[in-house]
Structures are given as C-alpha cells and as structure tokens.
Coordinates of C-alpha atoms and ligand atoms in Angstrom, one line a residue:
X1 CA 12.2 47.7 17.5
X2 CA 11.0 44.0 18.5
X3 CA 10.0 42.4 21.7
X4 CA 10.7 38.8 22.9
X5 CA 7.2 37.7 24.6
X6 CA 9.2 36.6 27.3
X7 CA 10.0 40.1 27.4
X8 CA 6.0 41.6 27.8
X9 CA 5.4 39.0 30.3
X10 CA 8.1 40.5 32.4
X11 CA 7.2 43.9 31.7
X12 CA 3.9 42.9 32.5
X13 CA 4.1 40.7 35.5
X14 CA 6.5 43.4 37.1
X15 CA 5.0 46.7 36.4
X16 CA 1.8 46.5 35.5
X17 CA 0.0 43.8 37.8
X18 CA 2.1 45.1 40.9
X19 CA -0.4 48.6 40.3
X20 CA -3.4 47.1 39.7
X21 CA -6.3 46.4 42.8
X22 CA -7.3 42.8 43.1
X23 CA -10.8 43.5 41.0
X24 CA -8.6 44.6 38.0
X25 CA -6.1 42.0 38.8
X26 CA -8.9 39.6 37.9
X27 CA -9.8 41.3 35.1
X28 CA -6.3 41.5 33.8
X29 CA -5.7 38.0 34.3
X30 CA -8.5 36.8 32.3
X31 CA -7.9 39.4 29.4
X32 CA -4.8 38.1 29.6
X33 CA -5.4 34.5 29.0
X34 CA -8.1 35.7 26.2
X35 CA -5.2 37.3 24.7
X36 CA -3.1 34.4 24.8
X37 CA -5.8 32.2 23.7
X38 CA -6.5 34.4 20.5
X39 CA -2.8 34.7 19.4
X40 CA -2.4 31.0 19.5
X41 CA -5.8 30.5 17.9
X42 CA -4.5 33.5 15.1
X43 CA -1.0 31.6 15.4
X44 CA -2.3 28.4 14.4
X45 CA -5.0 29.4 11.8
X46 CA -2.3 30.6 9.7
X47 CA 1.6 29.7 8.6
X48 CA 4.4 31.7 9.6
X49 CA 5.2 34.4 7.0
X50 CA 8.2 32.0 6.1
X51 CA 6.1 28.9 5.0
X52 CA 3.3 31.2 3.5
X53 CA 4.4 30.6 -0.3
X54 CA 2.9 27.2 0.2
X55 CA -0.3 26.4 -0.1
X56 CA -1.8 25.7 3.0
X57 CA -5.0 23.3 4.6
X58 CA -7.1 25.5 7.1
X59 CA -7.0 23.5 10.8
X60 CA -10.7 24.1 11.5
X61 CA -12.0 22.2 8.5
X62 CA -9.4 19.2 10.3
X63 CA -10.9 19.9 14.0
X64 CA -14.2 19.6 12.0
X65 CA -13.0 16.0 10.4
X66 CA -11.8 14.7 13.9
X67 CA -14.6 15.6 15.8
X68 CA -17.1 14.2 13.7
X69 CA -14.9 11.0 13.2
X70 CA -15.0 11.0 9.8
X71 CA -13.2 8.2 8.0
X72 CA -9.4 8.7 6.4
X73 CA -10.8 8.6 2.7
X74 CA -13.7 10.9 3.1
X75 CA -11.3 13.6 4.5
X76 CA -8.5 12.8 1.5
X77 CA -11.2 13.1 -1.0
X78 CA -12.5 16.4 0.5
X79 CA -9.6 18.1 1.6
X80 CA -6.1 16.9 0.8
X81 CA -7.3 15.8 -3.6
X82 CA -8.5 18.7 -4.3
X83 CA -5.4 20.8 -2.9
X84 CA -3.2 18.3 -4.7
X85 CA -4.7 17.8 -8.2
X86 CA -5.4 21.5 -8.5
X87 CA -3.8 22.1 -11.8
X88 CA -1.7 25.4 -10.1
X89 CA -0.3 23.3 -7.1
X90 CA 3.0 21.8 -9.5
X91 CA 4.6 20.0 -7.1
X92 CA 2.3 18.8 -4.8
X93 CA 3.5 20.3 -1.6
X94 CA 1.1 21.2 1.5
X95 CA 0.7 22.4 4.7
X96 CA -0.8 21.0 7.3
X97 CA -1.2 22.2 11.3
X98 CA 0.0 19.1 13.4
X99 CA 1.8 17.7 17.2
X100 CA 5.2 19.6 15.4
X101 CA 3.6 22.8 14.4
X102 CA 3.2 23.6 10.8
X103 CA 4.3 20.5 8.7
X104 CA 5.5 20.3 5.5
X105 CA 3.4 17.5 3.5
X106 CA 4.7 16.1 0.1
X107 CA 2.1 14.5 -2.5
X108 CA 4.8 13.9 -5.4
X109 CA 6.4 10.5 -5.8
X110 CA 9.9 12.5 -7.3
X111 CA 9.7 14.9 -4.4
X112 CA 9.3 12.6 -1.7
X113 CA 12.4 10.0 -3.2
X114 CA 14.1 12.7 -3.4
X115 CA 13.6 14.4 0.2
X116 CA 14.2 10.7 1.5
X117 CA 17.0 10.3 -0.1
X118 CA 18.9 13.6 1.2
X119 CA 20.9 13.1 4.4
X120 CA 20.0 15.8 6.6
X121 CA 16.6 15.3 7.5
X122 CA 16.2 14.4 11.2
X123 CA 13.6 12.0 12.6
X124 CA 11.7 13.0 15.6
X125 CA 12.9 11.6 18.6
X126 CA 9.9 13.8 20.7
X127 CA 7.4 10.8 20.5
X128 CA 4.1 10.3 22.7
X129 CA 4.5 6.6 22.7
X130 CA 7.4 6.8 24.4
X131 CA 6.4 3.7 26.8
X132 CA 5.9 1.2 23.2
X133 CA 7.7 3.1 20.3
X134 CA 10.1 5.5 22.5
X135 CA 13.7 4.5 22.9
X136 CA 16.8 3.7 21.3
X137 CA 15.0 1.7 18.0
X138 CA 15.5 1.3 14.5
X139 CA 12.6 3.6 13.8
X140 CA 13.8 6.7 15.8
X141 CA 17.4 6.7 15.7
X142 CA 18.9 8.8 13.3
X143 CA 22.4 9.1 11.9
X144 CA 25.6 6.8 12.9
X145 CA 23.2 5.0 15.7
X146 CA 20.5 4.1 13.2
X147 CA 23.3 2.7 10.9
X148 CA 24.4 0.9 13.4
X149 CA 21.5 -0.9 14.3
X150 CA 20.2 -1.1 10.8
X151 CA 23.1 -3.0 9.7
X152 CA 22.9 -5.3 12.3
X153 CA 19.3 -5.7 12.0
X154 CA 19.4 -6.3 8.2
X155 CA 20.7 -9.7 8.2
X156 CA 18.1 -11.3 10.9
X157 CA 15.6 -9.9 8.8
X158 CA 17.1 -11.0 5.8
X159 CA 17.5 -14.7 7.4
X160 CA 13.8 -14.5 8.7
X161 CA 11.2 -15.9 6.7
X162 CA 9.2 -18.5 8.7
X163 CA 6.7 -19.5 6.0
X164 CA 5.9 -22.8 7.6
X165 CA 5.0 -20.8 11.0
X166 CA 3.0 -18.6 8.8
X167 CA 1.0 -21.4 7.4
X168 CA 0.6 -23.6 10.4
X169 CA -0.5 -20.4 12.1
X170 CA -3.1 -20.0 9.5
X171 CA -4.6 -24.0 10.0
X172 CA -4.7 -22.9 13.5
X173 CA -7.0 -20.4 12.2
X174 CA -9.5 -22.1 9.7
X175 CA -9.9 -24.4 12.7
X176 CA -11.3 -21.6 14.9
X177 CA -13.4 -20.3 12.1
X178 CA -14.8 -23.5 11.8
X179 CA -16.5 -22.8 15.1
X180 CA -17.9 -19.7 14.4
X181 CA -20.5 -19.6 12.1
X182 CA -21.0 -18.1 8.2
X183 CA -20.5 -14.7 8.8
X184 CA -17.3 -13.7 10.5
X185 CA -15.5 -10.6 11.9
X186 CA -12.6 -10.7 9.5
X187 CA -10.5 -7.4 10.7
X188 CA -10.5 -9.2 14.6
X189 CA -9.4 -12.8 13.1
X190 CA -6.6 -11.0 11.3
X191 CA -5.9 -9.0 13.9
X192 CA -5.6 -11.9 16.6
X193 CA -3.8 -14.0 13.3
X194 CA -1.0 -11.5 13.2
X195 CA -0.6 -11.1 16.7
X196 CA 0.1 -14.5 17.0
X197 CA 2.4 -14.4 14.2
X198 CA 4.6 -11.3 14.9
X199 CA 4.6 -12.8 18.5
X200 CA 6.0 -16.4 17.6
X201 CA 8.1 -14.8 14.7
X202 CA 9.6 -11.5 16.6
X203 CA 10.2 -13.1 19.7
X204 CA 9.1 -16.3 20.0
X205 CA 6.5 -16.1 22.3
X206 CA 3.0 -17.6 22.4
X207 CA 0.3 -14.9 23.1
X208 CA -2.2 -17.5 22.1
X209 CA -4.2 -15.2 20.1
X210 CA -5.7 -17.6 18.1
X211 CA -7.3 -19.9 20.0
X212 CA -8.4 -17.7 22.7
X213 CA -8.8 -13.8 21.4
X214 CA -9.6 -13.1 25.4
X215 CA -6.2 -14.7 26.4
X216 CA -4.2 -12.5 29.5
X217 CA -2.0 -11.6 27.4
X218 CA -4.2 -10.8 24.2
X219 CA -6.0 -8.6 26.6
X220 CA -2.5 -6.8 28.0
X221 CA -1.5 -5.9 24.2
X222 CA -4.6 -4.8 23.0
X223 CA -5.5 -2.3 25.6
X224 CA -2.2 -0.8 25.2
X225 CA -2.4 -0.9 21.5
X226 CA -5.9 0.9 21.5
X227 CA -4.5 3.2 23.9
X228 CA -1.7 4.3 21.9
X229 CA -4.1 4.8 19.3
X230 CA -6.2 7.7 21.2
X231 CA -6.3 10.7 18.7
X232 CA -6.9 13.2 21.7
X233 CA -4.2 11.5 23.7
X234 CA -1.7 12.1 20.7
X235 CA -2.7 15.4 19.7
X236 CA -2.1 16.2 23.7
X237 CA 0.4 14.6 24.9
X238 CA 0.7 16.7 28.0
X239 CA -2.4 14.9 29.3
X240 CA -0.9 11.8 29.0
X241 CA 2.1 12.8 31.3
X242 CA 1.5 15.8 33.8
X243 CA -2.2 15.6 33.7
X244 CA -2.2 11.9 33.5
X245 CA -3.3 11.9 36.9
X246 CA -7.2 13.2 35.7
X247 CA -7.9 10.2 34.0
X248 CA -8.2 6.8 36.2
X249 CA -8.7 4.9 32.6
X250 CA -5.8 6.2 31.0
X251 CA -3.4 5.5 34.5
X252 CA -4.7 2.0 34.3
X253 CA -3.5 1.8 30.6
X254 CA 0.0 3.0 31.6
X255 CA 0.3 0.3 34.3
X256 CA -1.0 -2.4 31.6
X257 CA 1.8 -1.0 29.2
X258 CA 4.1 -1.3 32.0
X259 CA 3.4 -5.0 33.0
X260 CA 3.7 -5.6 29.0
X261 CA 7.5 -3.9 28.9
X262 CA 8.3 -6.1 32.1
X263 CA 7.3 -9.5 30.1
X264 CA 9.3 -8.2 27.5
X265 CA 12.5 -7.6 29.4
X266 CA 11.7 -11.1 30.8
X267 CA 11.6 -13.1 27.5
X268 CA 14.9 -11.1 26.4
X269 CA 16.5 -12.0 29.4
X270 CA 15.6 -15.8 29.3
X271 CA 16.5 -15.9 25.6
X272 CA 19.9 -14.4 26.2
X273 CA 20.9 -16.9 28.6
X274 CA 19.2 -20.0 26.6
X275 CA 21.5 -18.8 23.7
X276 CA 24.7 -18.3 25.4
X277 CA 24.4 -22.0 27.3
X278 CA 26.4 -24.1 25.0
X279 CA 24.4 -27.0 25.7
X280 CA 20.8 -25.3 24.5
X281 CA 19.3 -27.1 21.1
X282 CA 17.3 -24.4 19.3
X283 CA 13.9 -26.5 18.7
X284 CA 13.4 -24.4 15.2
X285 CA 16.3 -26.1 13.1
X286 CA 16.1 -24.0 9.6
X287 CA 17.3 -20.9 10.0
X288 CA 14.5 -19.1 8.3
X289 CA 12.2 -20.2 10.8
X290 CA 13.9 -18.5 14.1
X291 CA 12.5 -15.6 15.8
X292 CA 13.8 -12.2 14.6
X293 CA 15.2 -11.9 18.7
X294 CA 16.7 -15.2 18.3
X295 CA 18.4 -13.9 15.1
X296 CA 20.0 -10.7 16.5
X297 CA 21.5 -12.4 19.6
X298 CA 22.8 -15.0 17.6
X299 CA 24.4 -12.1 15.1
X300 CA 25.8 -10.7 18.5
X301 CA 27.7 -14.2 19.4
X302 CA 28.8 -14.4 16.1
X303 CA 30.3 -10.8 16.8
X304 CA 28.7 -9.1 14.1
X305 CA 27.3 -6.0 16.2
X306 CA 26.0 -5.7 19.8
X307 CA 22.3 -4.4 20.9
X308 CA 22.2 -3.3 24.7
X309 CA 19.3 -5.2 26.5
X310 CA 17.3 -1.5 26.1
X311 CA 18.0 -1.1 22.5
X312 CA 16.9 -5.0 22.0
X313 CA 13.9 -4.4 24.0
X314 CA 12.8 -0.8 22.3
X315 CA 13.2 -2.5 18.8
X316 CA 10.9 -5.3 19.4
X317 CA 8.4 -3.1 20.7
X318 CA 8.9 -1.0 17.6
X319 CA 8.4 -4.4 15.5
X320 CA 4.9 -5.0 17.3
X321 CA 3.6 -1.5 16.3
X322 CA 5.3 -1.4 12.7
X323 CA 4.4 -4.8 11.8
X324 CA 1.1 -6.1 13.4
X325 CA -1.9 -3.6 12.7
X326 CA -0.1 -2.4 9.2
X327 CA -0.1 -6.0 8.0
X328 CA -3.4 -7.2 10.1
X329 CA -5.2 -4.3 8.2
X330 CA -3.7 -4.8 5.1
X331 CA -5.4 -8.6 4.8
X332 CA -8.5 -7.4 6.0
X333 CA -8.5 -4.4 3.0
X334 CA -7.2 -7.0 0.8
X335 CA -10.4 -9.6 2.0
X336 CA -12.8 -6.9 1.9
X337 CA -11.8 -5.7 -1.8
X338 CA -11.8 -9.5 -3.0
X339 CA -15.6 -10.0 -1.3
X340 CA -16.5 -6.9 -3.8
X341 CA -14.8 -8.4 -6.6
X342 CA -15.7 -11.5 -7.1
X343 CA -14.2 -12.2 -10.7
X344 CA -10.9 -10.9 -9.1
X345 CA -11.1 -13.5 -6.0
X346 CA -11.7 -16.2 -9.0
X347 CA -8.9 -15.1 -10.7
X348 CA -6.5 -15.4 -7.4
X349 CA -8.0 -18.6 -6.4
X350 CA -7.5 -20.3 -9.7
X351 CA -3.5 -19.3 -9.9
X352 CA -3.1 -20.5 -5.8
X353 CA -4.8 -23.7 -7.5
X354 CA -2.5 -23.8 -9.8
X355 CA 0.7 -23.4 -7.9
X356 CA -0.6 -25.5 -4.8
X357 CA -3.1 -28.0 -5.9
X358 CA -6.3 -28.6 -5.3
X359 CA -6.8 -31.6 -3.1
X360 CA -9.2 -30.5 0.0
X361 CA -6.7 -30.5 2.4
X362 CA -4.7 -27.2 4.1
X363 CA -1.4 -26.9 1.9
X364 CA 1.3 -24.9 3.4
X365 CA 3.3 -23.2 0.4
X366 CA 7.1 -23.2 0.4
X367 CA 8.9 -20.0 0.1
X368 CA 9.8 -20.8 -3.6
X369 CA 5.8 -21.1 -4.4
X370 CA 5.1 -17.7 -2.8
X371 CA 7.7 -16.2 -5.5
X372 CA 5.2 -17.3 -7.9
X373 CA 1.8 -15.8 -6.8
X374 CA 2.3 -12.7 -9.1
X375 CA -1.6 -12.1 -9.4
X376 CA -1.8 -12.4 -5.6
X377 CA 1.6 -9.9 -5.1
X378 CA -0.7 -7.7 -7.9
X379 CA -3.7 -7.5 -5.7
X380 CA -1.9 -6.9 -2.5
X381 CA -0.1 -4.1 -4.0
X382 CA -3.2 -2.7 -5.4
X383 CA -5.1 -3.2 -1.7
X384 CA -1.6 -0.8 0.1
X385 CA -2.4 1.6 -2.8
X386 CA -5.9 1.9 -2.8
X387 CA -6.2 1.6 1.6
X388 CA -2.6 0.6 2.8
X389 CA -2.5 1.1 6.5
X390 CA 0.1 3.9 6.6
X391 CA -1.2 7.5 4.8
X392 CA 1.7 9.1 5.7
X393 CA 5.3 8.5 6.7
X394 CA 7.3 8.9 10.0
X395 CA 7.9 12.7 10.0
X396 CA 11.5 14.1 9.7
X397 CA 12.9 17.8 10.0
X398 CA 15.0 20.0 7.7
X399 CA 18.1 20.2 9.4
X400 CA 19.6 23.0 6.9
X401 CA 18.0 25.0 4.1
X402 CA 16.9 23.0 1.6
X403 CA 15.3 23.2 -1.4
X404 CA 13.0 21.0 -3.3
X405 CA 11.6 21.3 -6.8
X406 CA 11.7 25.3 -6.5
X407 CA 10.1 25.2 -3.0
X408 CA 12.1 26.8 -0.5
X409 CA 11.6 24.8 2.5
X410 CA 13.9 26.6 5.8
X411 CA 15.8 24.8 8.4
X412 CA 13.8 23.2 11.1
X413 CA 10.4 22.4 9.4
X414 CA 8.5 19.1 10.1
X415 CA 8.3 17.2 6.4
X416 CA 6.4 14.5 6.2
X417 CA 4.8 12.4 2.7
X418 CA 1.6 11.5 2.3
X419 CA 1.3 8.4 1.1
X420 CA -2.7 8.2 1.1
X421 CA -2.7 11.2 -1.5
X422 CA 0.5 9.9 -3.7
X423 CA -1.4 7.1 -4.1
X424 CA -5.0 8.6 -4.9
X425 CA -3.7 11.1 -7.0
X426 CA -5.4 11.4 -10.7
X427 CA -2.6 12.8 -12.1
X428 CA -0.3 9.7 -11.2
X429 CA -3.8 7.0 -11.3
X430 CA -6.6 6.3 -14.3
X431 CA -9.8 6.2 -11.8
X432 CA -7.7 6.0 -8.8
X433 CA -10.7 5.3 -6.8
X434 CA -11.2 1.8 -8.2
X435 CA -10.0 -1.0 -7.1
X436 CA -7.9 -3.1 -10.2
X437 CA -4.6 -5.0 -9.7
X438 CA -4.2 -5.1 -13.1
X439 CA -2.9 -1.7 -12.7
X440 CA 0.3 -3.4 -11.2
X441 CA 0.8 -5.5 -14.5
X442 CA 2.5 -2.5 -15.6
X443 CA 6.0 -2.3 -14.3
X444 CA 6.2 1.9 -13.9
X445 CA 3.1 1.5 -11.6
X446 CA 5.9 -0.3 -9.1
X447 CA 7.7 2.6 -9.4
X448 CA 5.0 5.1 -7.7
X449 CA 4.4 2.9 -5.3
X450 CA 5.6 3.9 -1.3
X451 CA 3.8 1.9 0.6
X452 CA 6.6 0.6 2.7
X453 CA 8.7 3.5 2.1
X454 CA 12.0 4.2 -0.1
X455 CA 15.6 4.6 0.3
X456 CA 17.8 3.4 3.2
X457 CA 14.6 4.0 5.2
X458 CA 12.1 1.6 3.6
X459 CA 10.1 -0.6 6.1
X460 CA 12.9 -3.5 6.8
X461 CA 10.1 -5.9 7.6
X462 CA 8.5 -5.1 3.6
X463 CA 9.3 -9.2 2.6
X464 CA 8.3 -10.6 5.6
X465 CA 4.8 -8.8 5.8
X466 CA 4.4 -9.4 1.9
X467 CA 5.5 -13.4 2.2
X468 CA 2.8 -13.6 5.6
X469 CA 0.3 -12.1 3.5
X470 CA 0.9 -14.2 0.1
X471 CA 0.6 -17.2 2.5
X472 CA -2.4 -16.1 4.0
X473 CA -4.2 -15.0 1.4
X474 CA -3.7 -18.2 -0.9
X475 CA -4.3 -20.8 1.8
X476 CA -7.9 -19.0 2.7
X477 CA -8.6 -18.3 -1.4
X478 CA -8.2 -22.4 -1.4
X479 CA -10.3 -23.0 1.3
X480 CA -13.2 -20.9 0.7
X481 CA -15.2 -18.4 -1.4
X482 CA -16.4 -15.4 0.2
X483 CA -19.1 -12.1 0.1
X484 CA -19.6 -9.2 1.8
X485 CA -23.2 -9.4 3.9
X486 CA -26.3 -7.8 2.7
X487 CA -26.4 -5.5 5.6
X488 CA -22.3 -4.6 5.5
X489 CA -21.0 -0.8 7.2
X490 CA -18.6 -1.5 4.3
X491 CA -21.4 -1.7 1.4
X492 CA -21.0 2.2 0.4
X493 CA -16.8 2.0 0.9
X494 CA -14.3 0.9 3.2
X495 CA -15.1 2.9 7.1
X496 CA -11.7 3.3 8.8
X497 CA -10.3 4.2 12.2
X498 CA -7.0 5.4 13.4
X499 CA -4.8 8.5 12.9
X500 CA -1.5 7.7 11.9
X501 CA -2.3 4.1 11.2
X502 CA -5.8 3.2 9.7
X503 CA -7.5 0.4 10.3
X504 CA -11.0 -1.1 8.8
X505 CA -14.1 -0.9 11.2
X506 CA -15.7 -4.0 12.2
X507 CA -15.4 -5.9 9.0
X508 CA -17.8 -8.8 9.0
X509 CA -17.7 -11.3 5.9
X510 CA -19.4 -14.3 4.8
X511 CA -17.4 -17.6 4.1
X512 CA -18.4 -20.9 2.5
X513 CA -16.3 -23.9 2.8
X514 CA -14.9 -25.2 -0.6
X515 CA -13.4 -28.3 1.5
Ligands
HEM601 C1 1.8 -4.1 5.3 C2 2.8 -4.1 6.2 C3 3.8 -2.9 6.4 C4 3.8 -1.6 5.9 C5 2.7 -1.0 5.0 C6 4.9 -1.0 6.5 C7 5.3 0.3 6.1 C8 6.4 0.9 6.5 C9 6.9 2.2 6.1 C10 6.1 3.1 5.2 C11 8.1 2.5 6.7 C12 9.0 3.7 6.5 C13 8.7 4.8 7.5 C14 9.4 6.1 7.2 O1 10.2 6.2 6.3 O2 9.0 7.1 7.8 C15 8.4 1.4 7.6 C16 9.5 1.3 8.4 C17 9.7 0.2 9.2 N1 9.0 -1.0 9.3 FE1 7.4 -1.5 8.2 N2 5.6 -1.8 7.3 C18 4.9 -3.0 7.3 C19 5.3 -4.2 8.0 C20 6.4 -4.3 8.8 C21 6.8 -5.5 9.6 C22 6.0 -6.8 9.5 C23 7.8 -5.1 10.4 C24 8.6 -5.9 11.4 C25 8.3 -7.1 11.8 C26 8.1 -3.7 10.1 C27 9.2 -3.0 10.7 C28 9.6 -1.8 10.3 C29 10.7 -1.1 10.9 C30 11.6 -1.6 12.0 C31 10.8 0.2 10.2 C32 11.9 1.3 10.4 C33 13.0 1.1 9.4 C34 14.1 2.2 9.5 O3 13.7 3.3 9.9 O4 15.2 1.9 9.2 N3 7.3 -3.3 9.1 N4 7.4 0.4 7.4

C-alpha cells in the first residue's frame, strides 16, 4: 500500500497537529519543514529509479561550479569529459539536475540528429524570460504553430542579407576605434557592433550603439539583457515573479524591460502603417538590404502568411536574444583565438587580400566575395567548435516512450544536447583542446558540427550570422594586425560568463593600424 503526499499532509494537518499543544506545534512544524527539506535534498541528489540506468552528474559538485563562478570550460573539462569519454559510457548520454528536474543530456552527434529529428519531442513553453523570449515565437512554438511561422519566416530570412549594412556598420566602427587608443575592449566593441547591426537589420531601428555605447537606448537593452542573464534569477524563477517584490534592483529591471517591449510595439506599429500607405518609398531599394520586420509584413501583403502584432513582436524579441550575444561572442572568440595565433591571422589576412585588395582604404565585400573566404568560414567554424556561444540546445521533452541507441528514455523527460561536450569530445576531435581550422578542411568535420543546430530546427538566422561575421572579420584582418596584451585575463585560456549562453570576460586586445 502507497500514499500520495498530498495524502500525509492531510492526515497530518487534520489529525495530528489538531492534538498537539502550541510548544509541540512548534516543534512539529519545524521537523516538519526539516523533513521536507531533506527529501527534496535526497530527491534531488539522486534520479528517479526510472532514469537510474543512466549515468548521472552529482548536483553538489554543479552548486560547487556556480558558486565559485567558475568558467564553462573548466567545468566541461572537469565534469561533463570525463563522464563522456569514459570508455563504458557508449552512447554518450547524461544526467544532469536542472529548472525541469532531472534532464536528459546527449553528447553523441548520431544521437542528438537523431532525437532532433523525431517528431514528438516538445519544446518548453515554461520559460523565465517570459517578458523578452516568452510568447508566441519561432523559438517556443511547437507543432502546426511553429510550422506556421517558420514557413513564413523562412523566406524574409532567406531574402535578408544586408552585407552592405554590415560593412558600412563596420567603418562606423574602425572610426570609433580610432579614438580609443592601442589596446581595446574587443567583446564591448562587438557587442555594441552587433547591437547596432541586429537593430538596423531586424527592425530597422538605430540604437546608435556605435557611436555612443552609453546611448538611452544602449542602456535600456543592456540592463535587460544582463538581467536575463542572472543564473540565480533563472535557476529561481519564483523570485523573479511572486517574490519579485524583495529586490528593488530587479523591479527596476522589469520596468526597463517593459519600456523596451513598449518601443517595440511602437516601431511595429509605425512600420505597419508606413508599409500599407501606398504612397511610402522604402529608402533601402535591394531587397537583401531590408529589415527582417520589413520583410515579414511585406510577405503578409503579398498574402503569403499572417503574424498577429504579438507574434511579430515576440519574434523580434526572440531575434535580439538568438542573434546578438551568440554572434557578438562568437567574433570576439574568433579575435581572441586569431591574437594567439598569429600565423593563422596571417594566413586569413592574406586570402581577404586576395579577394578584396589591398589598397588602404575600407572595402565593403559583396555577397558573392564572402562565398569565397573559405579559410575565414574554416576559422569561424573552428572558433563555434572550440567556444561557440551556445553549449547546449533549447531543451525539448519526450512526449511518448522513446528509445535511443538502447537507452530507454520514458515519456515526459527533459532532453537536451550538449553542444560544448559534442564538440570537445576526443573520441570525435584529435587534441580537441587546440585551436586549428585546418580541422575544417576535412569535409566529415562539417558533419559533427551543431553549432547552429540540425534538422527543421537549425538556427534560421545560421547565414546571416555567418555572412555578418565573414564581413567583419575580413574588413578588420585588412585593416589591422593584432595581439593579445602582456598582462591578458585571457593569457592562460578563454574566461567566460553566462549560463545558457557564454560570453568572453573583458576581452582587451591590442591593434596596430596597417592603413
Ligand atoms: C553565431 C551565431 C548563432 C548561433 C551559434 C546560433 C545557434 C542557434 C541554435 C543552436 C539554434 C537551435 C536551437 C535548438 O534547436 O534548440 C538556433 C535557433 C534559432 N536561431 Fe540562431 N544562432 C545564431 C545566430 C542567430 C541569428 C543572427 C538569428 C536571428 C537574427 C538567430 C535566430 C534563431 C531563431 C529564430 C531560432 C529558432 C529556430 C526554430 O526553432 O525554428 N540565430 N540558433
């Protein structure tokens, strides 16, 4: 015979505390609350008997990791490596305590395709972002209302490539360096750079981020941004709903993210009515140049699908957070790795040489040139291997039984990937640790890689981000030659930040002018 525990408590709370004095009523309560605090504690030291024929990661050695603050890598090399490489762990499955419980993590490139393949798995809607990510987006929707909006998204995104913004944006920025001296904080430039880019390009709309990093609206974004990033925050959201009220910080951060969704709503609405005058003249002619909103209203007048104001406004929130720290970081790995390398920034610089000249003026490539950088597209692939921005994926739910590679995984448990290990893994890497695009020469290294993803799921912005970055990354090789500083954080190996996106620490580097 079994017991609910909503069953004990209403034994409890009906025969027993009615009997007891108000001295033992204290005493019970408090026993009672040790009680509880043990079986969770018990509870979440170890899986449920049903998941316990997978190998598991103990939580206190990831309390440890979070509350000393150590970086991403340090923790993969420590605790999630050795639990994948070990010889007896075939198929590179996991378990790891998280928000959604006990969560199924998958370390095996076959696995994971195949798990994001199969129909069935759910996304969670249940996010703590809810004011920047939540909603009715691309990235949360799952089933016919993800198709839906997928298939109307794919086209915009398709007709989006605004490689001339990209490299005008990036003059805008070697002007501003000019002013700053040798020795520059590389992960704030790119962050401000591709804030300014996925601003113009998503919605058209001018955060001036460039020129003045301590712009209003710079300001807005980035104190929500940093506030969605808060590990204690995500790991509990209940404070950050019915206990907001304890912290005055955190309120104020709500009310910033709520003057940011207002803008927002106020740029959609202007655009819609711009685009359904018949007399407006859309100043950016090609088509490849036009915002990605611009895009999806003008696929809605053409008839070819319909997004409600909400769903419009939820994606291009969902477009800020997928596309402007994951690419921002992603350039600033990709810097850091080339200031370590120099042979390998020599070799990158001489093919944008070859493919855009060397005069000493600021040459914006065309889209056809950026299909030629191979050695660049080599290094940037190397850079999401060895630190991409993601280390794991948006996590989805077994709907039904399922069963992968001889792992019986039951209905209604959280699977997730981890990219970070797939792509550290010595079984799958020669000396995975170090940094060579060469690697990417080889075409079954493509094959391994999920950086952005795979199946109908992968990251719908993947071309734009890799284009923005090719851009970048040749225009500054052309323009100057660069180090890391004698006194670096980063000498030893990259330091990171973030949970579920990671970011590099202060990354200062030191540039000298070749024109
Ligand atoms: C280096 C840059 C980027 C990386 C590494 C990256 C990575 C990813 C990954 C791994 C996914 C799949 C998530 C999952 O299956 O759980 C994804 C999805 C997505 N990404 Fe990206 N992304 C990048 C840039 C961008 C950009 C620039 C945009 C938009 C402007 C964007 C928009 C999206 C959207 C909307 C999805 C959801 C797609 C869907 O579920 O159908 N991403 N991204």
């Amino acid at each position: 015979m079994s017991f609910s525990t909503n069953q004990i408590v209403s034994v409890y709370n009906h025969h027993v505390l009615p009997k007891l004095t108000f001295q033992n009523k204290a005493m019970a309560i408090t026993a009672a609350i040790t009680m509880s605090m043990t079986y969770f504690i018990l509870k979440t030291l170890r899986p449920p008997k049903h998941l316990r024929h997978i190998p598991h990661i103990s939580p206190l050695s990831l309390i440890r990791s979070l509350f000393i603050g150590e970086p991403y890598w340090n923790r993969a090399y420590r605790v999630y490596l050795p639990i994948i490489d070990h010889p007896q762990n075939h198929n590179g499955l996991y378990l790891e305590y998280g928000r959604a419980g006990w969560e199924i993590f998958i370390c095996n490139p076959q696995i994971a395709k195949e798990m994001l393949l199969k129909q069935g798995t759910d996304n969670y809607t249940d996010t703590l972002f809810d004011k920047f990510i939540g909603g009715p987006n691309i990235g949360l929707l799952d089933g016919e209302a993800w198709r839906t909006q997928r298939k109307m998204a794919n086209p915009a995104f398709h007709r989006a490539m605004p490689v001339r913004l990209f490299g005008e944006l990036a003059v805008d920025m070697f002007q501003v360096m000019e002013t700053m001296g040798d020795t520059i904080n590389v992960s704030n430039m790119m962050e401000g750079w591709t804030l300014q880019v996925i601003g113009k390009a998503g919605f058209g709309f001018d955060f001036n981020a460039i020129k003045d990093p301590n712009s209003p609206w710079v300001r807005t974004y980035n104190i929500c941004n940093k506030g969605i990033r808060n590990t204690f925050f995500f790991v509990f959201p209940a404070f950050d709903k019915k206990y907001l009220w304890m912290f005055p910080k955190r309120v104020y951060i709500h009310q910033e993210m709520d003057r940011f969704r207002h803008m927002l709503q106020d740029v959609i609405d202007h655009k819609r009515l711009s685009l359904e005058d018949k007399n407006y003249q859309n100043d950016a002619l090609e088509e490849n140049e036009r915002d990605l909103l611009t895009l999806l209203i003008e696929s809605e007048i053409r008839g070819e699908g319909v997004m409600t104001d909400q769903e419009l406004m939820s994606n291009l929130r969902f477009f800020f957070v997928a596309g402007h720290d994951t690419t921002s970081s992603t350039l600033s790995f990709a810097i850091h790795y080339l200031a370590k390398h120099p042979e390998i920034q020599q070799k990158a610089r001489e093919e944008a040489i070859r493919i855009l000249g060397d005069e000493p003026v600021d040459i914006l490539p065309v889209i056809g040139e950026t299909k030629q950088m191979t050695y660049i597209s080599q290094i940037m692939l190397e850079t999401l291997r060895i630190n991409g921005p993601l280390p794991s994926l948006v996590p989805r739910c077994a709907s039904k039984d399922v069963e992968l590679f001889g792992t019986f995984i039951p209905k209604g448990t959280p699977i997730n990937v981890n990219l970070f290990s797939i792509h550290h893994s010595e079984k799958l890497w020669k000396d995975s640790h170090v940094f060579n695009p060469d690697r990417f020469e080889n075409e079954e290294s493509k094959t391994l890689m999920m950086a952005f993803g795979y199946g109908g799921r992968q990251c719908i912005g993947m071309n734009f981000s890799l284009v923005e970055q090719r851009v970048m990354l040749s225009m500054l090789l052309r323009k100057f030659t660069w180090s890391t500083p004698e006194n670096s954080i980063h000498k030893d190996g990259v330091l990171t930040y973030g949970y579920l996106t990671l970011s590099p620490q202060d990354l200062d580097i030191t540039f000298k002018k070749r024109y």
